[in-house]
mmCIF file of C-alpha atoms in Angstrom:
data_model
loop_
_atom_site.group_PDB
_atom_site.id
_atom_site.type_symbol
_atom_site.label_atom_id
_atom_site.label_comp_id
_atom_site.label_asym_id
_atom_site.label_seq_id
_atom_site.Cartn_x
_atom_site.Cartn_y
_atom_site.Cartn_z
ATOM 1 C CA MET A 65 22.484 -34.447 -5.645
ATOM 2 C CA ASP A 66 24.554 -37.622 -5.872
ATOM 3 C CA PRO A 67 23.389 -40.006 -3.071
ATOM 4 C CA ALA A 68 26.982 -40.818 -2.145
ATOM 5 C CA ARG A 69 27.813 -37.138 -1.762
ATOM 6 C CA LEU A 70 24.656 -36.568 0.269
ATOM 7 C CA ASP A 71 25.598 -39.458 2.577
ATOM 8 C CA GLY A 72 29.062 -37.980 2.958
ATOM 9 C CA CYS A 73 27.619 -34.603 3.982
ATOM 10 C CA THR A 74 25.342 -36.313 6.490
ATOM 11 C CA VAL A 75 28.260 -38.185 8.059
ATOM 12 C CA SER A 76 30.344 -34.994 8.165
ATOM 13 C CA ILE A 77 27.593 -33.059 9.931
ATOM 14 C CA ALA A 78 27.125 -35.929 12.408
ATOM 15 C CA ARG A 79 30.852 -35.906 13.238
ATOM 16 C CA LEU A 80 30.783 -32.126 13.638
ATOM 17 C CA THR A 81 27.812 -32.410 15.991
ATOM 18 C CA ARG A 82 29.772 -34.802 18.211
ATOM 19 C CA GLN A 83 32.714 -32.378 18.282
ATOM 20 C CA LEU A 84 30.634 -29.280 19.054
ATOM 21 C CA PRO A 85 30.675 -29.607 22.887
ATOM 22 C CA HIS A 86 34.498 -29.676 22.868
ATOM 23 C CA ILE A 87 34.663 -26.743 20.437
ATOM 24 C CA VAL A 88 32.210 -24.687 22.467
ATOM 25 C CA TRP A 89 34.054 -25.443 25.713
ATOM 26 C CA HIS A 90 37.358 -24.403 24.132
ATOM 27 C CA SER A 91 35.786 -21.132 22.927
ATOM 28 C CA LEU A 92 34.329 -20.347 26.369
ATOM 29 C CA ARG A 93 37.491 -21.090 28.322
ATOM 30 C CA GLY A 94 38.929 -17.875 29.753
ATOM 31 C CA GLN A 95 35.985 -15.795 28.504
ATOM 32 C CA GLY A 96 33.860 -15.959 31.666
ATOM 33 C CA ARG A 97 34.227 -12.336 32.749
ATOM 34 C CA TRP A 98 33.595 -11.026 29.245
ATOM 35 C CA ILE A 99 30.522 -13.216 28.882
ATOM 36 C CA ALA A 100 29.326 -11.872 32.232
ATOM 37 C CA LEU A 101 30.001 -8.292 31.111
ATOM 38 C CA VAL A 102 28.139 -8.537 27.810
ATOM 39 C CA GLY A 103 25.382 -10.789 29.119
ATOM 40 C CA GLY A 104 24.933 -8.596 32.201
ATOM 41 C CA ALA A 105 24.694 -5.434 30.117
ATOM 42 C CA ALA A 106 22.141 -7.052 27.833
ATOM 43 C CA LEU A 107 20.126 -8.291 30.805
ATOM 44 C CA LEU A 108 20.110 -4.859 32.470
ATOM 45 C CA VAL A 109 18.779 -3.280 29.282
ATOM 46 C CA ARG A 110 16.022 -5.894 29.114
ATOM 47 C CA LEU A 111 15.027 -6.225 32.771
ATOM 48 C CA ARG A 112 12.123 -3.832 32.415
ATOM 49 C CA LEU A 113 11.073 -5.482 29.170
ATOM 50 C CA LEU A 114 11.071 -8.953 30.758
ATOM 51 C CA SER A 115 8.553 -7.774 33.356
ATOM 52 C CA ALA A 116 6.400 -5.781 30.933
ATOM 53 C CA ASP A 117 3.077 -6.999 29.651
ATOM 54 C CA GLY A 118 3.200 -8.118 26.054
ATOM 55 C CA SER A 119 0.753 -8.530 23.253
ATOM 56 C CA VAL A 120 0.699 -10.020 19.783
ATOM 57 C CA THR A 121 2.016 -7.527 17.241
ATOM 58 C CA ALA A 122 -0.660 -6.299 14.862
ATOM 59 C CA GLY A 123 -0.433 -7.244 11.217
ATOM 60 C CA ASP A 124 1.113 -10.654 10.600
ATOM 61 C CA GLY A 125 1.513 -11.477 14.293
ATOM 62 C CA PRO A 126 -1.925 -13.110 14.750
ATOM 63 C CA ILE A 127 -1.344 -15.218 11.627
ATOM 64 C CA TYR A 128 1.858 -16.712 13.072
ATOM 65 C CA PHE A 129 0.043 -17.583 16.291
ATOM 66 C CA THR A 130 -2.835 -19.152 14.339
ATOM 67 C CA VAL A 131 -0.390 -21.352 12.425
ATOM 68 C CA ALA A 132 1.439 -22.245 15.663
ATOM 69 C CA HIS A 133 -1.837 -23.330 17.259
ATOM 70 C CA SER A 134 -2.601 -25.447 14.195
ATOM 71 C CA LEU A 135 0.774 -27.153 14.508
ATOM 72 C CA LEU A 136 0.232 -27.747 18.216
ATOM 73 C CA ASP A 137 -3.226 -29.203 17.626
ATOM 74 C CA GLY A 138 -2.010 -31.542 14.892
ATOM 75 C CA ASP A 139 -3.574 -29.660 11.984
ATOM 76 C CA TRP A 140 -0.134 -28.876 10.530
ATOM 77 C CA LEU A 141 -0.326 -25.631 8.531
ATOM 78 C CA ALA A 142 -4.082 -25.062 8.626
ATOM 79 C CA GLY A 143 -4.881 -21.364 8.482
ATOM 80 C CA ASN A 144 -1.531 -20.524 6.921
ATOM 81 C CA ASP A 145 -1.547 -17.496 4.652
ATOM 82 C CA TYR A 146 1.580 -18.433 2.699
ATOM 83 C CA ARG A 147 3.852 -17.889 5.694
ATOM 84 C CA THR A 148 6.998 -19.968 6.174
ATOM 85 C CA PRO A 149 6.631 -22.446 9.064
ATOM 86 C CA GLY A 150 9.899 -21.757 10.899
ATOM 87 C CA TYR A 151 8.663 -19.010 13.218
ATOM 88 C CA PRO A 152 5.350 -20.710 14.063
ATOM 89 C CA LEU A 153 7.307 -23.852 14.953
ATOM 90 C CA ALA A 154 9.475 -21.772 17.274
ATOM 91 C CA LEU A 155 6.326 -20.446 18.969
ATOM 92 C CA VAL A 156 5.042 -23.926 19.855
ATOM 93 C CA PRO A 157 7.136 -24.351 23.064
ATOM 94 C CA ALA A 158 5.751 -21.056 24.393
ATOM 95 C CA LEU A 159 2.202 -22.165 23.622
ATOM 96 C CA LEU A 160 2.834 -25.435 25.445
ATOM 97 C CA ALA A 161 4.291 -23.552 28.407
ATOM 98 C CA ASP A 162 1.229 -21.315 28.496
ATOM 99 C CA ARG A 163 -1.046 -24.361 28.723
ATOM 100 C CA VAL A 164 0.956 -25.519 31.749
ATOM 101 C CA LEU A 165 1.769 -22.216 33.454
ATOM 102 C CA GLY A 166 -1.057 -19.998 32.238
ATOM 103 C CA ARG A 167 1.261 -16.996 31.949
ATOM 104 C CA GLY A 168 0.009 -15.734 28.586
ATOM 105 C CA GLU A 169 1.230 -16.800 25.163
ATOM 106 C CA ALA A 170 2.494 -13.422 23.985
ATOM 107 C CA GLU A 171 4.292 -12.697 27.265
ATOM 108 C CA LEU A 172 6.118 -16.039 27.146
ATOM 109 C CA VAL A 173 7.075 -15.583 23.501
ATOM 110 C CA LEU A 174 8.412 -12.071 24.092
ATOM 111 C CA ALA A 175 10.308 -13.112 27.226
ATOM 112 C CA GLY A 176 11.885 -15.974 25.257
ATOM 113 C CA GLN A 177 12.875 -13.558 22.501
ATOM 114 C CA ASP A 178 14.440 -11.197 25.048
ATOM 115 C CA LEU A 179 16.546 -14.096 26.337
ATOM 116 C CA LEU A 180 17.435 -15.028 22.760
ATOM 117 C CA GLY A 181 18.631 -11.453 22.227
ATOM 118 C CA ILE A 182 20.941 -11.795 25.235
ATOM 119 C CA VAL A 183 22.332 -15.054 23.860
ATOM 120 C CA LEU A 184 22.846 -13.411 20.459
ATOM 121 C CA ALA A 185 24.806 -10.519 21.998
ATOM 122 C CA VAL A 186 27.091 -12.949 23.864
ATOM 123 C CA SER A 187 27.518 -15.051 20.712
ATOM 124 C CA ILE A 188 28.512 -11.982 18.721
ATOM 125 C CA MET A 189 31.151 -11.243 21.342
ATOM 126 C CA LEU A 190 32.547 -14.789 21.230
ATOM 127 C CA VAL A 191 32.640 -15.019 17.430
ATOM 128 C CA GLY A 192 34.101 -11.528 17.120
ATOM 129 C CA ALA A 193 36.817 -12.364 19.641
ATOM 130 C CA ARG A 194 37.546 -15.612 17.828
ATOM 131 C CA HIS A 195 38.156 -13.984 14.454
ATOM 132 C CA PHE A 196 39.123 -10.362 15.182
ATOM 133 C CA GLY A 197 40.498 -10.304 18.714
ATOM 134 C CA ARG A 198 39.024 -9.815 22.170
ATOM 135 C CA LEU A 199 38.777 -6.026 21.965
ATOM 136 C CA VAL A 200 36.716 -6.135 18.782
ATOM 137 C CA GLY A 201 34.590 -8.995 20.086
ATOM 138 C CA VAL A 202 33.752 -7.300 23.376
ATOM 139 C CA ALA A 203 32.987 -4.002 21.637
ATOM 140 C CA ALA A 204 30.694 -5.724 19.141
ATOM 141 C CA GLY A 205 28.983 -7.729 21.878
ATOM 142 C CA LEU A 206 28.389 -4.643 24.035
ATOM 143 C CA LEU A 207 27.039 -2.736 21.054
ATOM 144 C CA ALA A 208 24.591 -5.545 20.334
ATOM 145 C CA ALA A 209 23.692 -5.723 24.027
ATOM 146 C CA ILE A 210 22.842 -2.069 24.593
ATOM 147 C CA ALA A 211 21.833 -0.757 21.152
ATOM 148 C CA PRO A 212 18.056 -0.285 20.755
ATOM 149 C CA VAL A 213 17.841 -2.324 17.564
ATOM 150 C CA LEU A 214 17.633 -5.813 19.088
ATOM 151 C CA PRO A 215 15.132 -4.963 21.854
ATOM 152 C CA VAL A 216 12.735 -3.592 19.252
ATOM 153 C CA LEU A 217 12.904 -6.856 17.293
ATOM 154 C CA GLU A 218 12.575 -8.870 20.496
ATOM 155 C CA ARG A 219 9.310 -7.169 21.443
ATOM 156 C CA MET A 220 7.623 -7.971 18.127
ATOM 157 C CA THR A 221 5.937 -11.279 17.403
ATOM 158 C CA TYR A 222 7.526 -11.323 13.967
ATOM 159 C CA PRO A 223 10.226 -13.694 12.664
ATOM 160 C CA ASP A 224 12.895 -11.000 12.243
ATOM 161 C CA LEU A 225 14.862 -11.820 15.411
ATOM 162 C CA LEU A 226 14.915 -15.553 14.668
ATOM 163 C CA TYR A 227 15.912 -14.739 11.094
ATOM 164 C CA ALA A 228 18.817 -12.604 12.360
ATOM 165 C CA CYS A 229 19.957 -15.437 14.638
ATOM 166 C CA GLY A 230 19.845 -17.916 11.755
ATOM 167 C CA VAL A 231 21.838 -15.669 9.434
ATOM 168 C CA PHE A 232 24.390 -15.021 12.186
ATOM 169 C CA ALA A 233 24.727 -18.748 12.900
ATOM 170 C CA GLY A 234 25.244 -19.508 9.211
ATOM 171 C CA ALA A 235 27.845 -16.753 8.860
ATOM 172 C CA ALA A 236 29.675 -17.876 12.021
ATOM 173 C CA LEU A 237 29.838 -21.478 10.792
ATOM 174 C CA LEU A 238 30.995 -20.307 7.358
ATOM 175 C CA ALA A 239 33.762 -18.204 8.924
ATOM 176 C CA GLU A 240 34.850 -21.146 11.073
ATOM 177 C CA GLY A 241 35.014 -23.333 7.992
ATOM 178 C CA ALA A 242 37.138 -20.730 6.231
ATOM 179 C CA VAL A 243 39.717 -20.476 9.020
ATOM 180 C CA ARG A 244 39.871 -24.277 9.156
ATOM 181 C CA GLY A 245 41.050 -24.450 5.558
ATOM 182 C CA GLY A 246 37.650 -24.939 3.955
ATOM 183 C CA ASP A 247 36.624 -27.847 6.203
ATOM 184 C CA ARG A 248 33.565 -29.262 4.456
ATOM 185 C CA ARG A 249 31.860 -30.191 7.713
ATOM 186 C CA TRP A 250 31.661 -26.544 8.763
ATOM 187 C CA LEU A 251 30.656 -25.449 5.293
ATOM 188 C CA ALA A 252 27.897 -28.071 5.216
ATOM 189 C CA ALA A 253 26.702 -26.991 8.652
ATOM 190 C CA SER A 254 26.659 -23.401 7.409
ATOM 191 C CA GLY A 255 24.512 -24.451 4.465
ATOM 192 C CA VAL A 256 22.100 -26.226 6.818
ATOM 193 C CA ALA A 257 21.829 -23.097 8.996
ATOM 194 C CA PHE A 258 21.149 -20.866 6.003
ATOM 195 C CA GLY A 259 18.665 -23.398 4.631
ATOM 196 C CA LEU A 260 16.746 -23.556 7.900
ATOM 197 C CA THR A 261 16.736 -19.759 8.041
ATOM 198 C CA ALA A 262 14.910 -19.716 4.701
ATOM 199 C CA TYR A 263 12.084 -21.557 6.470
ATOM 200 C CA VAL A 264 11.923 -18.686 8.967
ATOM 201 C CA LYS A 265 11.853 -15.914 6.401
ATOM 202 C CA PRO A 266 11.928 -16.215 2.596
ATOM 203 C CA ALA A 267 14.487 -13.388 2.402
ATOM 204 C CA ALA A 268 17.123 -15.992 3.305
ATOM 205 C CA GLN A 269 16.534 -18.035 0.147
ATOM 206 C CA PRO A 270 19.364 -16.336 -1.843
ATOM 207 C CA LEU A 271 21.794 -17.480 0.864
#
């Protein structure tokens, strides 16, 4: 890529980052009760899960934890079996918290993923309301909050939930860029989100 164009994209993303708090605040204004409705429904569905004992999912789960421990111990990707580093990197805060709190690595990871599922349901509501109206947004958010699909992903120590969040973020940024007349800052941010998602799961590489 042309260095000048790359510098331009970097500046555009930096400007967008500075504007994000104002954009987020504008999107949230007047949506408090709907956020409470969707977030509350999602929390009620997950209350029992948040208090349940968790364990590392068999199969690839132990590999992701091994790589995360290697990253935490400064060995970078030692023990990696050709897995992308995005999910192990996301596990590191939970491993650090376990060293401080002693609550159990898997339990902290799964609790964090349950909370991420709640945030995703609320985000779906906000983006849906932004582009298709409040009724559609609330319906989509409630469906994401109470449907059994997300909780299943949340209770697995696999990268699928983080992958879904990355794809959603990229699509939301792309849609925002489209309604803003092809604003390159949003399109560049969308590309960054999709690119980072490819580090979570290789299935995102075509994006």
